mmCIF file of C-alpha atoms in Angstrom:
data_model
loop_
_atom_site.group_PDB
_atom_site.id
_atom_site.type_symbol
_atom_site.label_atom_id
_atom_site.label_comp_id
_atom_site.label_asym_id
_atom_site.label_seq_id
_atom_site.Cartn_x
_atom_site.Cartn_y
_atom_site.Cartn_z
ATOM 1 C CA MET A 1 -73.419 14.568 -20.669
ATOM 2 C CA PRO A 2 -71.972 11.119 -21.305
ATOM 3 C CA ARG A 3 -69.262 10.742 -23.864
ATOM 4 C CA ALA A 4 -68.354 7.821 -26.058
ATOM 5 C CA GLN A 5 -65.208 6.705 -27.737
ATOM 6 C CA GLY A 6 -65.030 5.071 -31.122
ATOM 7 C CA ALA A 7 -65.474 6.134 -34.696
ATOM 8 C CA ALA A 8 -67.875 7.870 -37.023
ATOM 9 C CA GLY A 9 -70.403 5.972 -39.053
ATOM 10 C CA PRO A 10 -70.734 5.645 -42.827
ATOM 11 C CA GLY A 11 -70.465 8.841 -44.784
ATOM 12 C CA GLY A 12 -67.519 10.258 -42.836
ATOM 13 C CA PRO A 13 -66.968 11.904 -39.489
ATOM 14 C CA ARG A 14 -69.697 13.887 -37.779
ATOM 15 C CA ARG A 15 -68.886 16.545 -35.281
ATOM 16 C CA THR A 16 -71.908 16.132 -33.042
ATOM 17 C CA ARG A 17 -72.320 12.348 -32.854
ATOM 18 C CA PRO A 18 -71.259 9.657 -31.692
ATOM 19 C CA SER A 19 -64.826 -14.623 -60.938
ATOM 20 C CA ARG A 20 -61.449 -15.655 -60.648
ATOM 21 C CA VAL A 21 -58.494 -14.795 -58.618
ATOM 22 C CA TRP A 22 -55.946 -13.141 -60.883
ATOM 23 C CA ARG A 23 -52.721 -15.088 -60.561
ATOM 24 C CA ARG A 24 -49.496 -15.293 -62.479
ATOM 25 C CA ARG A 25 -47.505 -18.105 -60.901
ATOM 26 C CA PRO A 26 -48.597 -21.406 -59.362
ATOM 27 C CA GLY A 27 -46.176 -20.957 -56.476
ATOM 28 C CA ARG A 28 -45.878 -18.211 -53.897
ATOM 29 C CA PRO A 29 -42.646 -17.707 -51.983
ATOM 30 C CA ALA A 30 -43.117 -17.281 -48.279
ATOM 31 C CA ALA A 31 -42.311 -13.715 -47.313
ATOM 32 C CA LYS A 32 -40.160 -12.999 -44.323
ATOM 33 C CA ARG A 33 -42.055 -12.539 -41.100
ATOM 34 C CA ASN A 34 -42.026 -8.831 -40.412
ATOM 35 C CA ALA A 35 -41.963 -8.121 -36.700
ATOM 36 C CA ALA A 36 -42.441 -4.548 -35.515
ATOM 37 C CA ARG A 37 -39.017 -2.959 -35.261
ATOM 38 C CA ARG A 38 -38.327 -0.611 -32.390
ATOM 39 C CA LEU A 39 -36.488 2.620 -32.948
ATOM 40 C CA SER A 40 -34.462 4.369 -30.322
ATOM 41 C CA ALA A 41 -36.352 6.490 -27.811
ATOM 42 C CA GLY A 42 -37.675 9.706 -29.307
ATOM 43 C CA GLN A 43 -40.362 10.889 -31.689
ATOM 44 C CA PRO A 44 -41.849 8.034 -33.789
ATOM 45 C CA THR A 45 -41.117 8.425 -37.488
ATOM 46 C CA ARG A 46 -42.579 7.122 -40.722
ATOM 47 C CA ALA A 47 -40.615 4.787 -42.914
ATOM 48 C CA GLY A 48 -38.798 7.060 -45.304
ATOM 49 C CA GLY A 49 -38.827 10.002 -42.899
ATOM 50 C CA GLY A 50 -41.378 12.416 -41.522
ATOM 51 C CA ALA A 51 -43.069 12.520 -38.170
ATOM 52 C CA MET A 52 -46.122 10.406 -37.483
ATOM 53 C CA ARG A 53 -49.312 12.438 -37.198
ATOM 54 C CA PRO A 54 -50.844 12.039 -33.749
ATOM 55 C CA CYS A 55 -54.216 13.440 -32.756
ATOM 56 C CA GLN A 56 -54.021 17.216 -32.843
ATOM 57 C CA THR A 57 -55.934 17.984 -29.648
ATOM 58 C CA SER A 58 -56.197 16.618 -26.143
ATOM 59 C CA ARG A 59 -59.916 15.988 -26.774
ATOM 60 C CA GLN A 60 -59.108 13.805 -29.769
ATOM 61 C CA THR A 61 -56.613 11.864 -27.691
ATOM 62 C CA ARG A 62 -59.186 11.282 -24.938
ATOM 63 C CA GLN A 63 -61.886 10.262 -27.385
ATOM 64 C CA CYS A 64 -59.895 7.782 -29.469
ATOM 65 C CA GLY A 65 -61.437 4.398 -28.736
ATOM 66 C CA TYR A 66 -58.367 2.504 -29.920
ATOM 67 C CA GLY A 67 -54.781 3.330 -30.558
ATOM 68 C CA CYS A 68 -54.180 7.043 -30.235
ATOM 69 C CA SER A 69 -53.864 7.403 -26.476
ATOM 70 C CA ARG A 70 -51.835 4.221 -26.265
ATOM 71 C CA LEU A 71 -49.763 5.209 -29.270
ATOM 72 C CA LEU A 72 -48.934 8.596 -27.798
ATOM 73 C CA ALA A 73 -48.162 7.053 -24.428
ATOM 74 C CA ALA A 74 -45.674 4.756 -26.139
ATOM 75 C CA ALA A 75 -44.214 7.485 -28.331
ATOM 76 C CA GLY A 76 -41.122 7.671 -26.169
ATOM 77 C CA GLN A 77 -40.218 4.163 -27.268
ATOM 78 C CA GLY A 78 -41.073 4.686 -30.945
ATOM 79 C CA SER A 79 -41.976 2.048 -33.526
ATOM 80 C CA SER A 80 -41.671 1.387 -37.250
ATOM 81 C CA MET A 81 -44.546 1.770 -39.650
ATOM 82 C CA VAL A 82 -46.842 -1.164 -40.351
ATOM 83 C CA ARG A 83 -46.809 -1.454 -44.139
ATOM 84 C CA ILE A 84 -50.180 -2.210 -45.718
ATOM 85 C CA GLY A 85 -51.032 -3.680 -49.113
ATOM 86 C CA ILE A 86 -54.651 -3.383 -50.290
ATOM 87 C CA ILE A 87 -55.937 -6.178 -52.532
ATOM 88 C CA GLY A 88 -59.033 -5.185 -54.488
ATOM 89 C CA ILE A 89 -59.855 -1.587 -55.390
ATOM 90 C CA GLY A 90 -63.629 -1.342 -55.490
ATOM 91 C CA PHE A 91 -66.052 0.371 -53.139
ATOM 92 C CA MET A 92 -64.576 -1.149 -49.976
ATOM 93 C CA GLY A 93 -61.016 -0.962 -51.271
ATOM 94 C CA LYS A 94 -61.437 2.779 -51.767
ATOM 95 C CA THR A 95 -63.072 3.072 -48.331
ATOM 96 C CA HIS A 96 -60.101 1.341 -46.710
ATOM 97 C CA TRP A 97 -57.615 3.395 -48.739
ATOM 98 C CA ASP A 98 -59.220 6.643 -47.587
ATOM 99 C CA ALA A 99 -59.297 5.470 -43.972
ATOM 100 C CA ALA A 100 -55.692 4.284 -43.996
ATOM 101 C CA GLN A 101 -54.496 7.775 -44.939
ATOM 102 C CA GLN A 102 -55.560 8.908 -41.439
ATOM 103 C CA VAL A 103 -53.963 6.061 -39.484
ATOM 104 C CA SER A 104 -50.978 6.658 -37.226
ATOM 105 C CA GLY A 105 -48.205 4.070 -37.347
ATOM 106 C CA GLY A 106 -49.300 2.509 -40.624
ATOM 107 C CA GLU A 107 -49.247 3.387 -44.307
ATOM 108 C CA VAL A 108 -50.427 1.879 -47.576
ATOM 109 C CA THR A 109 -47.342 0.973 -49.583
ATOM 110 C CA ALA A 110 -48.933 -1.173 -52.311
ATOM 111 C CA VAL A 111 -52.228 -1.871 -54.061
ATOM 112 C CA CYS A 112 -53.369 -4.752 -56.242
ATOM 113 C CA THR A 113 -56.101 -4.684 -58.882
ATOM 114 C CA ARG A 114 -56.625 -6.072 -62.378
ATOM 115 C CA SER A 115 -57.870 -2.679 -63.584
ATOM 116 C CA GLU A 116 -55.282 -0.654 -65.495
ATOM 117 C CA LYS A 117 -57.511 2.390 -65.076
ATOM 118 C CA LYS A 118 -57.442 2.101 -61.295
ATOM 119 C CA LEU A 119 -53.703 1.415 -61.270
ATOM 120 C CA SER A 120 -53.292 4.734 -63.090
ATOM 121 C CA GLY A 121 -55.069 6.451 -60.191
ATOM 122 C CA ASP A 122 -58.424 6.964 -61.906
ATOM 123 C CA TRP A 123 -60.979 5.747 -59.354
ATOM 124 C CA SER A 124 -63.807 7.911 -60.680
ATOM 125 C CA ASP A 125 -66.063 4.934 -61.453
ATOM 126 C CA ILE A 126 -66.124 3.668 -57.858
ATOM 127 C CA GLN A 127 -69.410 4.142 -56.008
ATOM 128 C CA GLY A 128 -71.242 2.660 -53.037
ATOM 129 C CA ASN A 129 -74.085 3.199 -50.594
ATOM 130 C CA PHE A 130 -72.259 5.698 -48.386
ATOM 131 C CA GLY A 131 -69.294 8.026 -48.570
ATOM 132 C CA GLY A 132 -68.282 10.248 -51.446
ATOM 133 C CA PRO A 133 -67.780 9.321 -55.096
ATOM 134 C CA GLY A 134 -64.489 8.109 -56.485
ATOM 135 C CA GLY A 135 -61.965 10.429 -58.065
ATOM 136 C CA GLN A 136 -58.299 10.770 -58.905
ATOM 137 C CA VAL A 137 -55.831 9.174 -56.469
ATOM 138 C CA ASP A 138 -52.091 9.832 -56.348
ATOM 139 C CA LEU A 139 -50.364 6.431 -56.503
ATOM 140 C CA SER A 140 -46.947 7.781 -57.453
ATOM 141 C CA ASP A 141 -45.389 6.577 -54.183
ATOM 142 C CA THR A 142 -47.371 3.325 -54.084
ATOM 143 C CA ARG A 143 -46.239 0.018 -55.567
ATOM 144 C CA LYS A 144 -48.798 -1.331 -58.023
ATOM 145 C CA TYR A 145 -49.541 -5.005 -58.696
ATOM 146 C CA ARG A 146 -51.908 -6.808 -61.045
ATOM 147 C CA ALA A 147 -51.503 -10.320 -59.618
ATOM 148 C CA VAL A 148 -52.235 -11.466 -56.077
ATOM 149 C CA ASP A 149 -49.138 -13.679 -55.965
ATOM 150 C CA ASP A 150 -46.937 -10.688 -56.760
ATOM 151 C CA ILE A 151 -48.199 -8.464 -53.953
ATOM 152 C CA LEU A 152 -48.000 -11.389 -51.516
ATOM 153 C CA ALA A 153 -44.369 -11.947 -52.542
ATOM 154 C CA ASP A 154 -43.484 -8.343 -51.652
ATOM 155 C CA PRO A 155 -41.290 -8.605 -48.515
ATOM 156 C CA ASP A 156 -42.006 -4.975 -47.613
ATOM 157 C CA ILE A 157 -45.664 -5.574 -46.742
ATOM 158 C CA ASP A 158 -46.672 -6.549 -43.215
ATOM 159 C CA LEU A 159 -50.470 -6.466 -43.456
ATOM 160 C CA VAL A 160 -52.612 -7.290 -46.477
ATOM 161 C CA ASP A 161 -56.037 -5.661 -46.493
ATOM 162 C CA ILE A 162 -58.322 -7.875 -48.584
ATOM 163 C CA CYS A 163 -61.292 -6.045 -50.122
ATOM 164 C CA LEU A 164 -62.369 -8.592 -52.710
ATOM 165 C CA PRO A 165 -65.777 -10.165 -53.409
ATOM 166 C CA THR A 166 -66.644 -12.659 -50.685
ATOM 167 C CA ALA A 167 -66.282 -15.706 -52.937
ATOM 168 C CA LEU A 168 -62.554 -14.945 -53.268
ATOM 169 C CA HIS A 169 -61.907 -14.500 -49.556
ATOM 170 C CA LYS A 170 -60.818 -18.032 -48.694
ATOM 171 C CA GLU A 171 -58.273 -18.561 -51.461
ATOM 172 C CA VAL A 172 -56.574 -15.184 -51.097
ATOM 173 C CA THR A 173 -56.642 -15.195 -47.281
ATOM 174 C CA ILE A 174 -55.033 -18.629 -47.022
ATOM 175 C CA ALA A 175 -52.436 -17.638 -49.633
ATOM 176 C CA ALA A 176 -51.624 -14.526 -47.593
ATOM 177 C CA PHE A 177 -51.046 -16.557 -44.440
ATOM 178 C CA GLU A 178 -48.830 -18.963 -46.387
ATOM 179 C CA ALA A 179 -46.845 -15.916 -47.526
ATOM 180 C CA GLY A 180 -46.314 -14.860 -43.913
ATOM 181 C CA LYS A 181 -48.615 -11.834 -43.940
ATOM 182 C CA HIS A 182 -51.020 -10.551 -41.342
ATOM 183 C CA VAL A 183 -54.537 -10.247 -42.799
ATOM 184 C CA LEU A 184 -57.315 -7.679 -42.461
ATOM 185 C CA LEU A 185 -60.309 -9.088 -44.333
ATOM 186 C CA GLU A 186 -63.458 -7.194 -45.190
ATOM 187 C CA LYS A 187 -66.587 -8.828 -43.778
ATOM 188 C CA PRO A 188 -68.185 -11.307 -44.048
ATOM 189 C CA ILE A 189 -65.386 -13.775 -43.445
ATOM 190 C CA ALA A 190 -66.887 -16.129 -46.052
ATOM 191 C CA VAL A 191 -70.228 -17.356 -47.335
ATOM 192 C CA GLN A 192 -69.920 -20.967 -46.195
ATOM 193 C CA LEU A 193 -68.931 -22.052 -42.698
ATOM 194 C CA ALA A 194 -66.553 -24.722 -43.972
ATOM 195 C CA ASP A 195 -64.538 -22.027 -45.768
ATOM 196 C CA ALA A 196 -64.456 -19.873 -42.638
ATOM 197 C CA ASP A 197 -63.183 -22.825 -40.617
ATOM 198 C CA GLU A 198 -60.347 -23.390 -43.098
ATOM 199 C CA MET A 199 -59.371 -19.726 -42.923
ATOM 200 C CA VAL A 200 -59.279 -19.663 -39.123
ATOM 201 C CA ALA A 201 -57.205 -22.856 -39.136
ATOM 202 C CA ALA A 202 -54.774 -21.334 -41.651
ATOM 203 C CA ALA A 203 -54.378 -18.245 -39.470
ATOM 204 C CA ASN A 204 -53.668 -20.357 -36.399
ATOM 205 C CA ALA A 205 -51.125 -22.476 -38.272
ATOM 206 C CA SER A 206 -49.313 -19.434 -39.674
ATOM 207 C CA GLY A 207 -48.871 -17.570 -36.408
ATOM 208 C CA ARG A 208 -50.019 -14.413 -38.189
ATOM 209 C CA LYS A 209 -52.809 -12.129 -36.990
ATOM 210 C CA PHE A 210 -56.265 -12.399 -38.544
ATOM 211 C CA PHE A 211 -58.671 -9.449 -38.427
ATOM 212 C CA VAL A 212 -62.152 -9.532 -39.957
ATOM 213 C CA GLY A 213 -63.693 -6.115 -40.466
ATOM 214 C CA GLN A 214 -66.868 -6.231 -38.404
ATOM 215 C CA VAL A 215 -66.582 -2.466 -38.392
ATOM 216 C CA LEU A 216 -69.851 -1.723 -36.608
ATOM 217 C CA ARG A 217 -68.014 -2.217 -33.311
ATOM 218 C CA PHE A 218 -66.084 0.979 -34.080
ATOM 219 C CA PHE A 219 -68.980 3.237 -35.075
ATOM 220 C CA PRO A 220 -69.501 5.794 -32.292
ATOM 221 C CA GLU A 221 -73.255 5.332 -32.007
ATOM 222 C CA PHE A 222 -72.928 1.582 -31.570
ATOM 223 C CA ASP A 223 -69.902 1.942 -29.323
ATOM 224 C CA PHE A 224 -72.042 4.225 -27.143
ATOM 225 C CA ILE A 225 -74.512 1.362 -26.630
ATOM 226 C CA LYS A 226 -71.730 -1.045 -25.711
ATOM 227 C CA ARG A 227 -70.284 1.369 -23.164
ATOM 228 C CA ALA A 228 -73.678 2.232 -21.684
ATOM 229 C CA LEU A 229 -74.451 -1.449 -21.262
ATOM 230 C CA ASP A 230 -71.079 -2.237 -19.677
ATOM 231 C CA SER A 231 -71.182 0.739 -17.309
ATOM 232 C CA GLY A 232 -74.814 0.312 -16.279
ATOM 233 C CA GLU A 233 -75.215 4.087 -16.526
ATOM 234 C CA TYR A 234 -78.855 3.808 -17.604
ATOM 235 C CA GLY A 235 -79.700 0.652 -15.704
ATOM 236 C CA ALA A 236 -80.313 -2.806 -17.104
ATOM 237 C CA LEU A 237 -81.051 -3.454 -20.756
ATOM 238 C CA LYS A 238 -84.722 -4.267 -21.361
ATOM 239 C CA GLY A 239 -84.997 -4.512 -25.132
ATOM 240 C CA ALA A 240 -83.749 -3.259 -28.487
ATOM 241 C CA ASN A 241 -84.458 -3.210 -32.196
ATOM 242 C CA PHE A 242 -81.794 -2.825 -34.881
ATOM 243 C CA LYS A 243 -82.499 -1.926 -38.500
ATOM 244 C CA ARG A 244 -80.394 -1.972 -41.686
ATOM 245 C CA ILE A 245 -82.040 -1.391 -45.069
ATOM 246 C CA ILE A 246 -80.610 -0.722 -48.525
ATOM 247 C CA SER A 247 -81.791 -0.855 -52.116
ATOM 248 C CA SER A 248 -80.264 -3.577 -54.266
ATOM 249 C CA PRO A 249 -76.607 -2.667 -54.913
ATOM 250 C CA SER A 250 -75.749 -1.557 -58.426
ATOM 251 C CA TRP A 251 -71.987 -1.411 -57.930
ATOM 252 C CA GLY A 252 -69.207 -3.999 -57.682
ATOM 253 C CA GLU A 253 -69.662 -5.533 -61.159
ATOM 254 C CA ASN A 254 -72.958 -6.958 -59.849
ATOM 255 C CA TRP A 255 -71.232 -9.789 -57.948
ATOM 256 C CA PHE A 256 -73.580 -9.134 -55.021
ATOM 257 C CA ALA A 257 -76.485 -10.411 -57.158
ATOM 258 C CA ASN A 258 -74.766 -13.804 -57.452
ATOM 259 C CA LEU A 259 -76.280 -15.269 -54.294
ATOM 260 C CA PRO A 260 -73.999 -18.317 -53.922
ATOM 261 C CA GLN A 261 -71.010 -15.951 -54.131
ATOM 262 C CA SER A 262 -72.308 -13.189 -51.844
ATOM 263 C CA GLY A 263 -74.698 -15.028 -49.535
ATOM 264 C CA GLY A 264 -77.282 -12.351 -50.239
ATOM 265 C CA PRO A 265 -78.396 -9.604 -47.835
ATOM 266 C CA GLY A 266 -79.133 -12.161 -45.108
ATOM 267 C CA ILE A 267 -75.391 -12.787 -44.872
ATOM 268 C CA ASP A 268 -73.558 -9.804 -46.336
ATOM 269 C CA LEU A 269 -75.768 -7.111 -44.774
ATOM 270 C CA HIS A 270 -77.475 -8.688 -41.772
ATOM 271 C CA ILE A 271 -74.187 -9.946 -40.328
ATOM 272 C CA HIS A 272 -73.429 -6.393 -39.162
ATOM 273 C CA ASP A 273 -76.220 -6.358 -36.589
ATOM 274 C CA SER A 274 -76.144 -10.051 -35.714
ATOM 275 C CA ASP A 275 -72.449 -9.679 -34.959
ATOM 276 C CA PHE A 276 -73.023 -6.575 -32.850
ATOM 277 C CA ILE A 277 -75.743 -8.281 -30.814
ATOM 278 C CA VAL A 278 -73.417 -11.196 -30.043
ATOM 279 C CA TYR A 279 -70.633 -8.710 -29.274
ATOM 280 C CA ILE A 280 -72.657 -6.969 -26.563
ATOM 281 C CA LEU A 281 -74.644 -9.912 -25.143
ATOM 282 C CA GLY A 282 -73.082 -13.162 -26.325
ATOM 283 C CA VAL A 283 -74.690 -15.947 -28.334
ATOM 284 C CA PRO A 284 -78.488 -16.049 -27.853
ATOM 285 C CA ASP A 285 -80.256 -19.142 -26.561
ATOM 286 C CA SER A 286 -82.396 -19.307 -29.688
ATOM 287 C CA VAL A 287 -83.515 -17.354 -32.734
ATOM 288 C CA TYR A 288 -86.806 -17.118 -34.565
ATOM 289 C CA SER A 289 -86.807 -15.467 -37.991
ATOM 290 C CA SER A 290 -89.116 -14.714 -40.865
ATOM 291 C CA GLY A 291 -88.236 -13.170 -44.167
ATOM 292 C CA ILE A 292 -88.258 -13.090 -47.932
ATOM 293 C CA LEU A 293 -86.176 -15.974 -49.246
ATOM 294 C CA ILE A 294 -84.789 -16.337 -52.751
ATOM 295 C CA GLU A 295 -84.298 -19.851 -54.104
ATOM 296 C CA GLY A 296 -85.407 -21.031 -50.674
ATOM 297 C CA GLU A 297 -81.924 -20.432 -49.270
ATOM 298 C CA TYR A 298 -80.880 -16.782 -49.435
ATOM 299 C CA ALA A 299 -82.599 -14.007 -47.505
ATOM 300 C CA GLN A 300 -83.406 -10.795 -49.352
ATOM 301 C CA TYR A 301 -85.039 -9.493 -46.172
ATOM 302 C CA ILE A 302 -84.965 -11.022 -42.705
ATOM 303 C CA ALA A 303 -86.368 -10.127 -39.295
ATOM 304 C CA THR A 304 -85.130 -12.019 -36.238
ATOM 305 C CA HIS A 305 -86.020 -12.314 -32.567
ATOM 306 C CA TYR A 306 -83.018 -13.167 -30.377
ATOM 307 C CA ALA A 307 -83.955 -14.918 -27.125
ATOM 308 C CA TYR A 308 -81.801 -14.439 -24.020
ATOM 309 C CA GLU A 309 -83.666 -16.431 -21.413
ATOM 310 C CA GLU A 310 -81.605 -15.599 -18.327
ATOM 311 C CA LEU A 311 -81.241 -11.913 -19.189
ATOM 312 C CA GLY A 312 -84.943 -11.469 -19.819
ATOM 313 C CA VAL A 313 -84.394 -9.029 -22.694
ATOM 314 C CA THR A 314 -86.222 -8.815 -26.009
ATOM 315 C CA LEU A 315 -83.987 -8.087 -28.994
ATOM 316 C CA THR A 316 -84.962 -7.904 -32.656
ATOM 317 C CA ALA A 317 -83.139 -6.978 -35.851
ATOM 318 C CA GLN A 318 -84.262 -6.507 -39.431
ATOM 319 C CA SER A 319 -82.088 -6.210 -42.522
ATOM 320 C CA GLY A 320 -82.473 -6.421 -46.248
ATOM 321 C CA ALA A 321 -81.999 -5.092 -49.741
ATOM 322 C CA ILE A 322 -85.692 -4.397 -50.094
ATOM 323 C CA ALA A 323 -85.914 -0.630 -50.559
ATOM 324 C CA HIS A 324 -86.553 0.888 -53.972
ATOM 325 C CA GLY A 325 -83.710 2.533 -55.823
ATOM 326 C CA GLY A 326 -82.978 6.076 -54.755
ATOM 327 C CA ARG A 327 -83.876 5.487 -51.128
ATOM 328 C CA PRO A 328 -80.867 6.292 -48.937
ATOM 329 C CA PHE A 329 -79.039 3.628 -46.981
ATOM 330 C CA GLU A 330 -80.499 3.390 -43.480
ATOM 331 C CA HIS A 331 -79.227 1.851 -40.300
ATOM 332 C CA GLY A 332 -79.976 2.520 -36.676
ATOM 333 C CA PHE A 333 -81.570 1.301 -33.480
ATOM 334 C CA ASP A 334 -83.903 1.897 -30.567
ATOM 335 C CA VAL A 335 -82.371 0.580 -27.342
ATOM 336 C CA TYR A 336 -84.413 0.509 -24.146
ATOM 337 C CA PHE A 337 -82.681 0.636 -20.768
ATOM 338 C CA GLU A 338 -84.382 0.821 -17.379
ATOM 339 C CA ASN A 339 -83.781 4.560 -17.116
ATOM 340 C CA ALA A 340 -83.327 5.754 -20.699
ATOM 341 C CA THR A 341 -84.145 5.138 -24.338
ATOM 342 C CA VAL A 342 -81.330 5.570 -26.853
ATOM 343 C CA GLN A 343 -82.315 6.296 -30.453
ATOM 344 C CA TYR A 344 -80.302 6.575 -33.635
ATOM 345 C CA ASN A 345 -81.230 6.479 -37.322
ATOM 346 C CA SER A 346 -78.706 7.368 -40.006
ATOM 347 C CA SER A 347 -81.356 8.540 -42.482
ATOM 348 C CA TRP A 348 -82.859 11.120 -40.140
ATOM 349 C CA GLY A 349 -79.818 13.364 -40.367
ATOM 350 C CA SER A 350 -79.871 13.844 -36.604
ATOM 351 C CA PRO A 351 -77.446 12.676 -33.920
ATOM 352 C CA LEU A 352 -77.894 9.894 -31.407
ATOM 353 C CA CYS A 353 -80.381 10.881 -28.685
ATOM 354 C CA VAL A 354 -80.757 9.739 -25.092
ATOM 355 C CA VAL A 355 -84.298 10.191 -23.771
ATOM 356 C CA THR A 356 -84.656 10.228 -19.970
ATOM 357 C CA PRO A 357 -87.309 11.528 -17.542
ATOM 358 C CA ASP A 358 -85.232 14.721 -17.409
ATOM 359 C CA GLY A 359 -85.411 15.368 -21.150
ATOM 360 C CA VAL A 360 -83.465 14.615 -24.324
ATOM 361 C CA GLU A 361 -79.676 14.684 -24.526
ATOM 362 C CA GLU A 362 -77.364 14.515 -27.542
ATOM 363 C CA PRO A 363 -74.104 13.045 -26.220
ATOM 364 C CA GLU A 364 -70.929 14.305 -27.836
ATOM 365 C CA LEU A 365 -69.424 11.355 -29.667
ATOM 366 C CA SER A 366 -66.068 10.847 -31.278
ATOM 367 C CA ALA A 367 -65.676 12.454 -34.693
ATOM 368 C CA GLU A 368 -63.357 9.713 -35.912
ATOM 369 C CA ASP A 369 -64.415 7.478 -38.770
ATOM 370 C CA GLY A 370 -65.191 3.837 -37.961
ATOM 371 C CA PHE A 371 -62.995 2.488 -40.741
ATOM 372 C CA VAL A 372 -60.074 4.599 -39.528
ATOM 373 C CA ARG A 373 -60.507 3.132 -36.054
ATOM 374 C CA GLU A 374 -60.762 -0.384 -37.466
ATOM 375 C CA ILE A 375 -57.500 -0.106 -39.385
ATOM 376 C CA GLN A 376 -55.856 1.714 -36.471
ATOM 377 C CA TYR A 377 -56.790 -1.220 -34.231
ATOM 378 C CA ALA A 378 -55.161 -3.668 -36.659
ATOM 379 C CA VAL A 379 -52.011 -1.545 -36.914
ATOM 380 C CA ASP A 380 -51.739 -1.157 -33.135
ATOM 381 C CA THR A 381 -52.306 -4.860 -32.556
ATOM 382 C CA ILE A 382 -49.509 -5.776 -34.960
ATOM 383 C CA ALA A 383 -47.135 -3.123 -33.609
ATOM 384 C CA ASN A 384 -47.753 -4.176 -30.000
ATOM 385 C CA ASP A 385 -47.893 -7.909 -30.815
ATOM 386 C CA THR A 386 -51.186 -8.420 -28.978
ATOM 387 C CA GLU A 387 -54.092 -10.704 -29.819
ATOM 388 C CA PRO A 388 -56.764 -9.370 -32.232
ATOM 389 C CA THR A 389 -59.600 -10.236 -29.868
ATOM 390 C CA LEU A 390 -61.895 -7.422 -30.991
ATOM 391 C CA LEU A 391 -61.871 -8.480 -34.655
ATOM 392 C CA SER A 392 -60.855 -12.132 -34.430
ATOM 393 C CA GLY A 393 -61.436 -14.624 -37.203
ATOM 394 C CA GLN A 394 -63.170 -16.977 -34.775
ATOM 395 C CA SER A 395 -65.620 -14.266 -33.739
ATOM 396 C CA ALA A 396 -66.404 -13.530 -37.395
ATOM 397 C CA ARG A 397 -66.876 -17.243 -38.063
ATOM 398 C CA ASP A 398 -69.341 -17.504 -35.166
ATOM 399 C CA SER A 399 -71.318 -14.503 -36.441
ATOM 400 C CA LEU A 400 -71.561 -16.152 -39.862
ATOM 401 C CA ALA A 401 -72.867 -19.314 -38.192
ATOM 402 C CA LEU A 402 -75.545 -17.283 -36.409
ATOM 403 C CA CYS A 403 -76.717 -15.697 -39.665
ATOM 404 C CA TRP A 404 -77.138 -19.097 -41.285
ATOM 405 C CA ARG A 405 -79.159 -20.322 -38.292
ATOM 406 C CA GLU A 406 -81.417 -17.305 -38.746
ATOM 407 C CA VAL A 407 -81.905 -18.197 -42.407
ATOM 408 C CA GLU A 408 -82.677 -21.763 -41.308
ATOM 409 C CA SER A 409 -85.369 -20.457 -38.972
ATOM 410 C CA ALA A 410 -86.900 -18.326 -41.730
ATOM 411 C CA ARG A 411 -86.884 -21.292 -44.099
ATOM 412 C CA THR A 412 -88.431 -23.783 -41.660
ATOM 413 C CA GLY A 413 -90.674 -21.414 -39.724
ATOM 414 C CA SER A 414 -89.290 -22.866 -36.497
ATOM 415 C CA VAL A 415 -87.381 -21.646 -33.479
ATOM 416 C CA VAL A 416 -83.729 -22.660 -33.818
ATOM 417 C CA ARG A 417 -81.901 -23.303 -30.568
ATOM 418 C CA LEU A 418 -78.235 -22.354 -30.322
ATOM 419 C CA LYS A 419 -77.570 -23.557 -26.779
#
């Protein structure tokens, strides 16, 4: 049966399937540029001692989509740890913290939040639409900051992982580049395109690496589709439908409900699938959307047809915060190839299935979490000094532009051409 590489979806690994910025000082000293330091040949070690934890089995090494096989292959050369500082400890900050504990070659050395309770290690109030509840976290070996300027001034941080509300992304991201840090930014890159353009320009001017967490590319079920399409294993792609539905979020101090700050579900939620479609097929020739618009500008629910004229495929995607409270988060797809149909739905509690004339298969997918793979990719890219092509700021900016064109189509009732 075919195998895929990548990472597990929301809720953790599965064995069988794939306001204001808080600031203290007006100035921010530029931190020293921290290049990856090479140790002498031998076993790679963590800063402060202790061996790095590679994958424990040969299967895990084979199935790692990013990092592990290359990391182990380079183990004879060795490398220093990439030191990570997380800014913002809410639902996504906790998600990134948990994922970073499983990364090889990187470690969280500092966190930044205004909450004294969270700085004490009490994260019990954190909740979200997937994953486990918050709890007690040991921060005894982690530097703790209350002000963004202070964590950015820390010379012992290489990568800042920004998990703040979207409205704060531009200011903190640009400040991080000015401080000489690499940046991993939770999606979406911004709400407005002009802000995204400024952020990409700041990254280019700084010479630092800019990653935007379009994490769907690392989920094993979605990675399976990408690999099947690239390999042609099931023949040409004929059509697909992607779906992503939640109830209105009740976490995150309700910032999501502030539509100018979050962009609403048509941006914050729908960008997952729009980005993935562009990732596998490129920018469509045109889009036609309908949906439920709030204030005539923000989509609570949106359904889009993506036209690829030369490819002759029919793709659709629907997303929204339209479900009633208590309904579980749902995402998935039906993808139709010439010789197979691939189905996945997170709410069914069943693995990805491949339906062919010979029957139904359940391919064995990587058991690694998508957020682990995302952070591992960032760490490896910094350590190896390569370009962050898979999670580039420009790619995230272009996906944001596509989402706004979809909203435009829903608002005007017209086909919007992109080429």
